[in-house]
PDB file of C-alpha atoms in Angstrom:
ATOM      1  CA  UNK A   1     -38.400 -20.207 -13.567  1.00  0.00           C
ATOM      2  CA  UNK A   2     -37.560 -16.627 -12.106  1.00  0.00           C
ATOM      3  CA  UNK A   3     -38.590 -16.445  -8.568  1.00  0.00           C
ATOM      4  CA  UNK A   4     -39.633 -13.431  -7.230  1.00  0.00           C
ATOM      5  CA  UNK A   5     -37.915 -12.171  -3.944  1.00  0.00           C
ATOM      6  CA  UNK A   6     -38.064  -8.967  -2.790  1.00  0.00           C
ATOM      7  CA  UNK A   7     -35.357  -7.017  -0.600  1.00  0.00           C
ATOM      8  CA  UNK A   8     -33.036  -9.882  -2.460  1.00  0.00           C
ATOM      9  CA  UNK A   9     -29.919  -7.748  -3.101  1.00  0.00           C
ATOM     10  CA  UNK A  10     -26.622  -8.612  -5.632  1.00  0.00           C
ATOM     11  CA  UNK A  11     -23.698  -6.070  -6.080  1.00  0.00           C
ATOM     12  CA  UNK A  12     -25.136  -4.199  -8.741  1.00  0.00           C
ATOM     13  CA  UNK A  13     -22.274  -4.432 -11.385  1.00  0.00           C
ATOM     14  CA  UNK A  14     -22.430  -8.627 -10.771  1.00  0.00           C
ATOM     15  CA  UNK A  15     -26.473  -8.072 -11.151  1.00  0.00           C
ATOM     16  CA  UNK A  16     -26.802  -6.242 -14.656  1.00  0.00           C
ATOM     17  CA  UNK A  17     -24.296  -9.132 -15.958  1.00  0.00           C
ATOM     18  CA  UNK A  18     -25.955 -11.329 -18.505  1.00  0.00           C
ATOM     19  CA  UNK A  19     -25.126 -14.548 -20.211  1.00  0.00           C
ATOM     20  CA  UNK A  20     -25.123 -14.774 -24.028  1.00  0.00           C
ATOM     21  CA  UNK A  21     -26.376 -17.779 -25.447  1.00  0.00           C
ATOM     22  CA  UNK A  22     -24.193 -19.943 -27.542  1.00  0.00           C
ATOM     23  CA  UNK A  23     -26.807 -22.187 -29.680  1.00  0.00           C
ATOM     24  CA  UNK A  24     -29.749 -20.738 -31.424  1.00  0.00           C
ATOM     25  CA  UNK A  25     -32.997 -22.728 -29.813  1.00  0.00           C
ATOM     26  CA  UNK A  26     -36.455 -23.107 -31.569  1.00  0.00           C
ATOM     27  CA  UNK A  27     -38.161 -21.929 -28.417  1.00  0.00           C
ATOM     28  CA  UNK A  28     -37.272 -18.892 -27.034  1.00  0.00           C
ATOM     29  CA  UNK A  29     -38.985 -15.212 -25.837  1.00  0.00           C
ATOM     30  CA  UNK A  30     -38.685 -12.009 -27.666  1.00  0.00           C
ATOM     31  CA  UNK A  31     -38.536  -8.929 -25.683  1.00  0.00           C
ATOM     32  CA  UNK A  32     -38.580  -5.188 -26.258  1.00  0.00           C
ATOM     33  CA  UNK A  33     -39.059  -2.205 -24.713  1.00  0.00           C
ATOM     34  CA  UNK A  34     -40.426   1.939 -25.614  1.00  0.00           C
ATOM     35  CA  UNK A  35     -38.830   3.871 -23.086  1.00  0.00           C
ATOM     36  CA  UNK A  36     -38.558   7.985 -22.592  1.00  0.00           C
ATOM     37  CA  UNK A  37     -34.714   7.300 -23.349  1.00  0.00           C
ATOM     38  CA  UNK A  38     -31.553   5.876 -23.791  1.00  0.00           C
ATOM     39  CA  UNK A  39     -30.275   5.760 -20.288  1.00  0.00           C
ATOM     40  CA  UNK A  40     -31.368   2.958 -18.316  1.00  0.00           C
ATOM     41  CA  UNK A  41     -30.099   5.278 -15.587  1.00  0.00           C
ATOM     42  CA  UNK A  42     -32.507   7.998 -15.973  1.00  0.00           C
ATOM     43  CA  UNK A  43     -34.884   7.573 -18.531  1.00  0.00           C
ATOM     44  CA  UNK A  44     -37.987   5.017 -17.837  1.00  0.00           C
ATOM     45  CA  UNK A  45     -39.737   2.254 -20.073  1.00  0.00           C
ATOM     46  CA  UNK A  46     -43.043   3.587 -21.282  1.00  0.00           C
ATOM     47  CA  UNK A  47     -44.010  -0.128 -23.085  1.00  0.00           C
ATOM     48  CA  UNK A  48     -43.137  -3.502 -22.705  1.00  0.00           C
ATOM     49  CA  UNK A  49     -43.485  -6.642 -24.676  1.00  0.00           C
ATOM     50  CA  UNK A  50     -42.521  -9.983 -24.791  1.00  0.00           C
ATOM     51  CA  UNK A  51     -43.747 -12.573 -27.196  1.00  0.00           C
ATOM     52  CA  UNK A  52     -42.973 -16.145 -26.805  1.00  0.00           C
ATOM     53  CA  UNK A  53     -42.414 -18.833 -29.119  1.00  0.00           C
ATOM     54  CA  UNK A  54     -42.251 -22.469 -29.151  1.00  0.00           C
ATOM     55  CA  UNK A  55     -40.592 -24.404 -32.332  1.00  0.00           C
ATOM     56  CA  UNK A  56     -40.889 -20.888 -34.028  1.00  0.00           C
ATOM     57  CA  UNK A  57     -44.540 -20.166 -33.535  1.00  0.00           C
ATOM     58  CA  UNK A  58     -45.751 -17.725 -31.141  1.00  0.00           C
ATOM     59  CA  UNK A  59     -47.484 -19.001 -28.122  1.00  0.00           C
ATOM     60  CA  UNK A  60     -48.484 -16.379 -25.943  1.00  0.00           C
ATOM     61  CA  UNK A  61     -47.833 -12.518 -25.688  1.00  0.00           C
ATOM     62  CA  UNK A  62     -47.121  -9.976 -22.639  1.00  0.00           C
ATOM     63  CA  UNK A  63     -47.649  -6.332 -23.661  1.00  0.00           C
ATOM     64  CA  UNK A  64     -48.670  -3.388 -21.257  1.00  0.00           C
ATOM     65  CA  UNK A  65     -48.413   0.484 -21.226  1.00  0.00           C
ATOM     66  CA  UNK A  66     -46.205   1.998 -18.288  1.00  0.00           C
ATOM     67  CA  UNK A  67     -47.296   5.033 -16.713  1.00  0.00           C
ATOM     68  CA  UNK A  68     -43.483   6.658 -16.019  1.00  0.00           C
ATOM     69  CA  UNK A  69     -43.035   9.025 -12.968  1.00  0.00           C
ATOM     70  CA  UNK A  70     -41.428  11.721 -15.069  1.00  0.00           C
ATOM     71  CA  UNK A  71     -43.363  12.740 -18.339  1.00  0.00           C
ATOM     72  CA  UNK A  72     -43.163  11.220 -22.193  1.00  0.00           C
ATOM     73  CA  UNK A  73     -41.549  14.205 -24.120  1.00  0.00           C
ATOM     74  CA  UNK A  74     -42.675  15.611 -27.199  1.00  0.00           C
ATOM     75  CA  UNK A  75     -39.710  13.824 -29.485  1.00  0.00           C
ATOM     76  CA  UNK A  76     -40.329  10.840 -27.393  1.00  0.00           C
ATOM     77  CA  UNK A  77     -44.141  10.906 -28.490  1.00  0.00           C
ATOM     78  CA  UNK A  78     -43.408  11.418 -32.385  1.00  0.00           C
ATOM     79  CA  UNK A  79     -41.332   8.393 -32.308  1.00  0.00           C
ATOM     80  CA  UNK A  80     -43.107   6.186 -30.047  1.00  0.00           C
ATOM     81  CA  UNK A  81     -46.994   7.265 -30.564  1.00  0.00           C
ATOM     82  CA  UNK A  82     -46.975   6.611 -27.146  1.00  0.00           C
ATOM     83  CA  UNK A  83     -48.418  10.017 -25.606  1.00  0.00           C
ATOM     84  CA  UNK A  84     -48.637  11.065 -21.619  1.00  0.00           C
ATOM     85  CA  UNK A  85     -52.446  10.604 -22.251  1.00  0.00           C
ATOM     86  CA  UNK A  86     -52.013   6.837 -23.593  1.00  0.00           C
ATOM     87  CA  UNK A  87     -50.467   6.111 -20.371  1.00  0.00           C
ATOM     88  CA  UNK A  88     -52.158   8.182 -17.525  1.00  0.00           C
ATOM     89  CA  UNK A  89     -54.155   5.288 -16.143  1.00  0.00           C
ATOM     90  CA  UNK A  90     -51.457   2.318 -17.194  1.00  0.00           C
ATOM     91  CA  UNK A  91     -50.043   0.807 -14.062  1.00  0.00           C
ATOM     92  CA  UNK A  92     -46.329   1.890 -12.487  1.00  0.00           C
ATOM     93  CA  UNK A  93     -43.172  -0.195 -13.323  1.00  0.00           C
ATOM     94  CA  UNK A  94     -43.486  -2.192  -9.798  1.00  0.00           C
ATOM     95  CA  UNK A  95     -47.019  -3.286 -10.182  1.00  0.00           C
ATOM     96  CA  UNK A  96     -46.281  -5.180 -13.876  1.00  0.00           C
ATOM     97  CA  UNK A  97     -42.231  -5.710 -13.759  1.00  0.00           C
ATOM     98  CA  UNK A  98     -42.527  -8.931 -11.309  1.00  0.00           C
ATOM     99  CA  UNK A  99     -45.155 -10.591 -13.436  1.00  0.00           C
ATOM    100  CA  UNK A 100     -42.976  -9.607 -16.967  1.00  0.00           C
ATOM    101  CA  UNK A 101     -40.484 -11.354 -15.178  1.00  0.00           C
ATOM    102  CA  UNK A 102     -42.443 -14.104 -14.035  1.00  0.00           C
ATOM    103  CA  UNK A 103     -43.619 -14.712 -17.543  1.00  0.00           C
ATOM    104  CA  UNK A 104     -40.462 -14.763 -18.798  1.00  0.00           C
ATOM    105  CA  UNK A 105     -39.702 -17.995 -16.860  1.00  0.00           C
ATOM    106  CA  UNK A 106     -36.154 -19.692 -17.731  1.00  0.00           C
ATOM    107  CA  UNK A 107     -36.754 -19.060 -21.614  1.00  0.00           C
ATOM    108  CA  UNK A 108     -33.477 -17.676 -23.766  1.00  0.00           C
ATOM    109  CA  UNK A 109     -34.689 -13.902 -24.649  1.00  0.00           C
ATOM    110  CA  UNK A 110     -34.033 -12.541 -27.671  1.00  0.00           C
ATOM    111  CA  UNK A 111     -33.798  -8.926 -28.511  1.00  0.00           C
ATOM    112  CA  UNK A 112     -32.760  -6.337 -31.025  1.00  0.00           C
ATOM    113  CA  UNK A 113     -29.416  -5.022 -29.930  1.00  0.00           C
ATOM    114  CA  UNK A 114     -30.251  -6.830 -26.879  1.00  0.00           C
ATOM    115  CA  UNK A 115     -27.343  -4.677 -24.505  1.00  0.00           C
ATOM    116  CA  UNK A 116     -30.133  -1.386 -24.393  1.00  0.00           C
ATOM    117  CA  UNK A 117     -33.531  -3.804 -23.255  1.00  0.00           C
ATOM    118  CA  UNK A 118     -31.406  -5.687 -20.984  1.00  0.00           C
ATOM    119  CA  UNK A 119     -29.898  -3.047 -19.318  1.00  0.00           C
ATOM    120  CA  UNK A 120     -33.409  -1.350 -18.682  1.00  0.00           C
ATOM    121  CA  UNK A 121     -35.115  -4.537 -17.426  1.00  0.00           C
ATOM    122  CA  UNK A 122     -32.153  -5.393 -15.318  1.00  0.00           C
ATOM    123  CA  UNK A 123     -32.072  -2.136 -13.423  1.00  0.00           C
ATOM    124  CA  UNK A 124     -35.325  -2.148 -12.830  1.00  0.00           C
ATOM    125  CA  UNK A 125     -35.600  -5.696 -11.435  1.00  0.00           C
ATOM    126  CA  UNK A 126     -32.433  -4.898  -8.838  1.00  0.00           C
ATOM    127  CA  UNK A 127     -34.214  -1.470  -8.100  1.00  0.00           C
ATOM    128  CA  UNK A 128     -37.501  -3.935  -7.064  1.00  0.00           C
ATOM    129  CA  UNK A 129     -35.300  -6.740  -5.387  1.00  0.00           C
ATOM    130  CA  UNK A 130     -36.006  -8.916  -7.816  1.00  0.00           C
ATOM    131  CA  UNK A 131     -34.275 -12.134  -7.867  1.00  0.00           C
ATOM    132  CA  UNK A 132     -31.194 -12.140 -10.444  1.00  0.00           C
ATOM    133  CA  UNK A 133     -32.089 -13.119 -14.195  1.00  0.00           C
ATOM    134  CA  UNK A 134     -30.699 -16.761 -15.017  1.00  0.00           C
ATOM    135  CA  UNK A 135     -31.728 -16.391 -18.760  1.00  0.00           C
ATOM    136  CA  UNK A 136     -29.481 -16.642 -21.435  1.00  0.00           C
ATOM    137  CA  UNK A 137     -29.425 -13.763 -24.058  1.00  0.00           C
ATOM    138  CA  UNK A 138     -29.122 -13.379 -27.910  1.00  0.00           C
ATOM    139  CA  UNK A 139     -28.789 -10.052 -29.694  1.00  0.00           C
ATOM    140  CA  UNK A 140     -30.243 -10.082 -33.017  1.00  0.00           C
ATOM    141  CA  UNK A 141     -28.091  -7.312 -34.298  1.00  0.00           C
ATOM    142  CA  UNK A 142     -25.119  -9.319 -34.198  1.00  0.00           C
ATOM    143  CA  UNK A 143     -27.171 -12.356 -35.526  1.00  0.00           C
ATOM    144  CA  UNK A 144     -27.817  -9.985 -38.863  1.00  0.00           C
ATOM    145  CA  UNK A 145     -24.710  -9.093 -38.855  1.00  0.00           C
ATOM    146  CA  UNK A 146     -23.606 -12.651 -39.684  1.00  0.00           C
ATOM    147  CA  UNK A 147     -26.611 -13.943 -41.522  1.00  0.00           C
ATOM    148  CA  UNK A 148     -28.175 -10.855 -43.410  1.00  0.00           C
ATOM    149  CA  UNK A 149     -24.833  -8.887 -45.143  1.00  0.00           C
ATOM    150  CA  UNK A 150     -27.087  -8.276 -48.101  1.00  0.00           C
ATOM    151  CA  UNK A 151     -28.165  -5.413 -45.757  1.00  0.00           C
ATOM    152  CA  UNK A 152     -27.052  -1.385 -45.881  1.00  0.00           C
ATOM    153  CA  UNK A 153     -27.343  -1.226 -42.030  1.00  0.00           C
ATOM    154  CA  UNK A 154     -28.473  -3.801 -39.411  1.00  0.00           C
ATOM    155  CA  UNK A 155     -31.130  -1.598 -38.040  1.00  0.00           C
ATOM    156  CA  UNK A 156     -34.824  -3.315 -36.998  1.00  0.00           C
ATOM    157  CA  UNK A 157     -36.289  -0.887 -39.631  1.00  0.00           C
ATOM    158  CA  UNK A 158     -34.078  -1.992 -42.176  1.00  0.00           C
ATOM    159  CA  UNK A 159     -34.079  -5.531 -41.504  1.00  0.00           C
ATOM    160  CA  UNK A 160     -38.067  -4.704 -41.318  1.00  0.00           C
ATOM    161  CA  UNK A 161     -38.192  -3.645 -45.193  1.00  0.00           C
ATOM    162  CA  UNK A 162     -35.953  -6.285 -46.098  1.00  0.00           C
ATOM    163  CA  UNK A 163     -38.022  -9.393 -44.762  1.00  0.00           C
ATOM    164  CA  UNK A 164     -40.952  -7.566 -46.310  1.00  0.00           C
ATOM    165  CA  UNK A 165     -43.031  -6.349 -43.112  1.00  0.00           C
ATOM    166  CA  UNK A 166     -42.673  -3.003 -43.617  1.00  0.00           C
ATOM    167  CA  UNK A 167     -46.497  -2.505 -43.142  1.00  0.00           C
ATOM    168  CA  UNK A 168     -45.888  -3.287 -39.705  1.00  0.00           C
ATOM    169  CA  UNK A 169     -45.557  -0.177 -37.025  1.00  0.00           C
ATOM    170  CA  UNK A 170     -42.057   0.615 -35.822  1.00  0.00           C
ATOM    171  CA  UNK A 171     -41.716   1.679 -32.224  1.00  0.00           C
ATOM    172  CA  UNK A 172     -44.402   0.077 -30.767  1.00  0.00           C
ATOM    173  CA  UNK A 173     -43.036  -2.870 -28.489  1.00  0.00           C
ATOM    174  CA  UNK A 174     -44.824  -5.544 -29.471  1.00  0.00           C
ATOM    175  CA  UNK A 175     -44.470  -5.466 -33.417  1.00  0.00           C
ATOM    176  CA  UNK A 176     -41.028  -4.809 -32.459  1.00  0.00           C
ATOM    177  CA  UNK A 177     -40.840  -8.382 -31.011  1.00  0.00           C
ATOM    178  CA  UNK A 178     -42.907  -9.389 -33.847  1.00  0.00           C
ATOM    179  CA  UNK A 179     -40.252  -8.424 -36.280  1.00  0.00           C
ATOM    180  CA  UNK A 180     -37.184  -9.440 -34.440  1.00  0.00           C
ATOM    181  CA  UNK A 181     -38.387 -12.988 -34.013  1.00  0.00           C
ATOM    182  CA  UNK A 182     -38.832 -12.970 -37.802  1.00  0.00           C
ATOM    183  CA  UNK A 183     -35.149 -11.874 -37.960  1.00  0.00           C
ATOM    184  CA  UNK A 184     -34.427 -14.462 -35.625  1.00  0.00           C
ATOM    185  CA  UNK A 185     -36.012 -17.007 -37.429  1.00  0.00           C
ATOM    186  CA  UNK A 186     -34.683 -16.064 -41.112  1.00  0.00           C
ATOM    187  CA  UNK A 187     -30.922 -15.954 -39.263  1.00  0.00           C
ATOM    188  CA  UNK A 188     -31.813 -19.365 -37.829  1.00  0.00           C
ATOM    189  CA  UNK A 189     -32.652 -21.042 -40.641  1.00  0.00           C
ATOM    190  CA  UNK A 190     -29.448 -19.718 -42.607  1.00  0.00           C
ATOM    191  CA  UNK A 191     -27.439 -21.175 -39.920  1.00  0.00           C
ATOM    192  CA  UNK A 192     -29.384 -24.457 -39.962  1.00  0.00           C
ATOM    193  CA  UNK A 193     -28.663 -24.499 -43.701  1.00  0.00           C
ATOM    194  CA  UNK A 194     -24.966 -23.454 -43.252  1.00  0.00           C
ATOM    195  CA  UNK A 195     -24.441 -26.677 -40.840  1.00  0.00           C
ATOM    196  CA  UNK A 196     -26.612 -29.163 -43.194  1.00  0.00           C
TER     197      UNK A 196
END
């Protein structure tokens, strides 16, 4: 389980260092995160989710609006839905981080091109003094990439259309983890078949 420890400090380089996981587990946590950009650097996450499963059915779900100190722009808004208003009166990044973390115990996380959500939840963690992440990552791009050729492009939205959940809302964290556990699970089971 991840402890939480604040003031706990790691060389940052050595801290935003993640391992990959090798096998491909029936219980595992699915992660993903709306944020007001692409650099975990300077942008901020304006959602999070994560959606656990245990032998491929979900279990219980984490999902929370993040009031950012800077403001949601415009572009940000049409891609998201996520508007300043929806997240005026959501809590900060240090009042929910430590529990997302918390919840995310020693589970493998998966996530859709897993290098962008980890990079985002692992500089914010070292910016709280959180303790250092033991979990072991898989990237679900790289998964497709593998399992689903059949595919134009290994994007979530395309993968989306082709598992047949395109009635499901992109950009919104938690369908997001919705639909990349269902990725997860249809690369899975081609790899279980591949090895029978």
């Amino acid at each position: 389980m991840n402890e939480i420890k604040t003031g706990y400090r790691h060389d940052y380089a050595d801290y935003m260092k993640y391992k990959k996981c090798k096998s491909l587990p029936p219980d595992f946590i699915v992660i993903d995160f709306e944020t007001t950009g692409l650099s975990h650097k300077s942008c901020e996450i304006i959602q999070m989710a994560a959606i656990k499963y245990i032998d491929g059915e979900e279990s219980e779900r984490f999902v929370t609006l993040v009031q950012p100190f800077g403001s949601i722009s415009s572009h940000i808004t049409r891609i998201t839905g996520i508007s300043n208003e929806d997240v005026a009166t959501a809590p900060l990044i240090d009042e929910v981080l430590p529990a997302f973390v918390q919840f995310l115990e020693d589970h493998v996380i998966i996530a859709h091109n897993a290098s962008f959500d980890m990079k985002f939840l692992l500089h914010n963690a070292y910016h709280l003094g959180l303790d250092q992440l033991e979990n072991h990552v898989i990237d679900t791009v790289q998964l497709a990439r593998k399992h689903m050729k059949d595919v134009r492009n290994h994007k979530l939205e395309t993968l989306k259309i082709a598992l047949g959940l395109s009635n499901m809302i992109s950009h919104r964290a938690d369908t997001d983890c919705m639909v990349t556990a269902e990725v997860y699970k249809k690369c899975r089971d081609h790899y279980m078949i591949g090895t029978n």
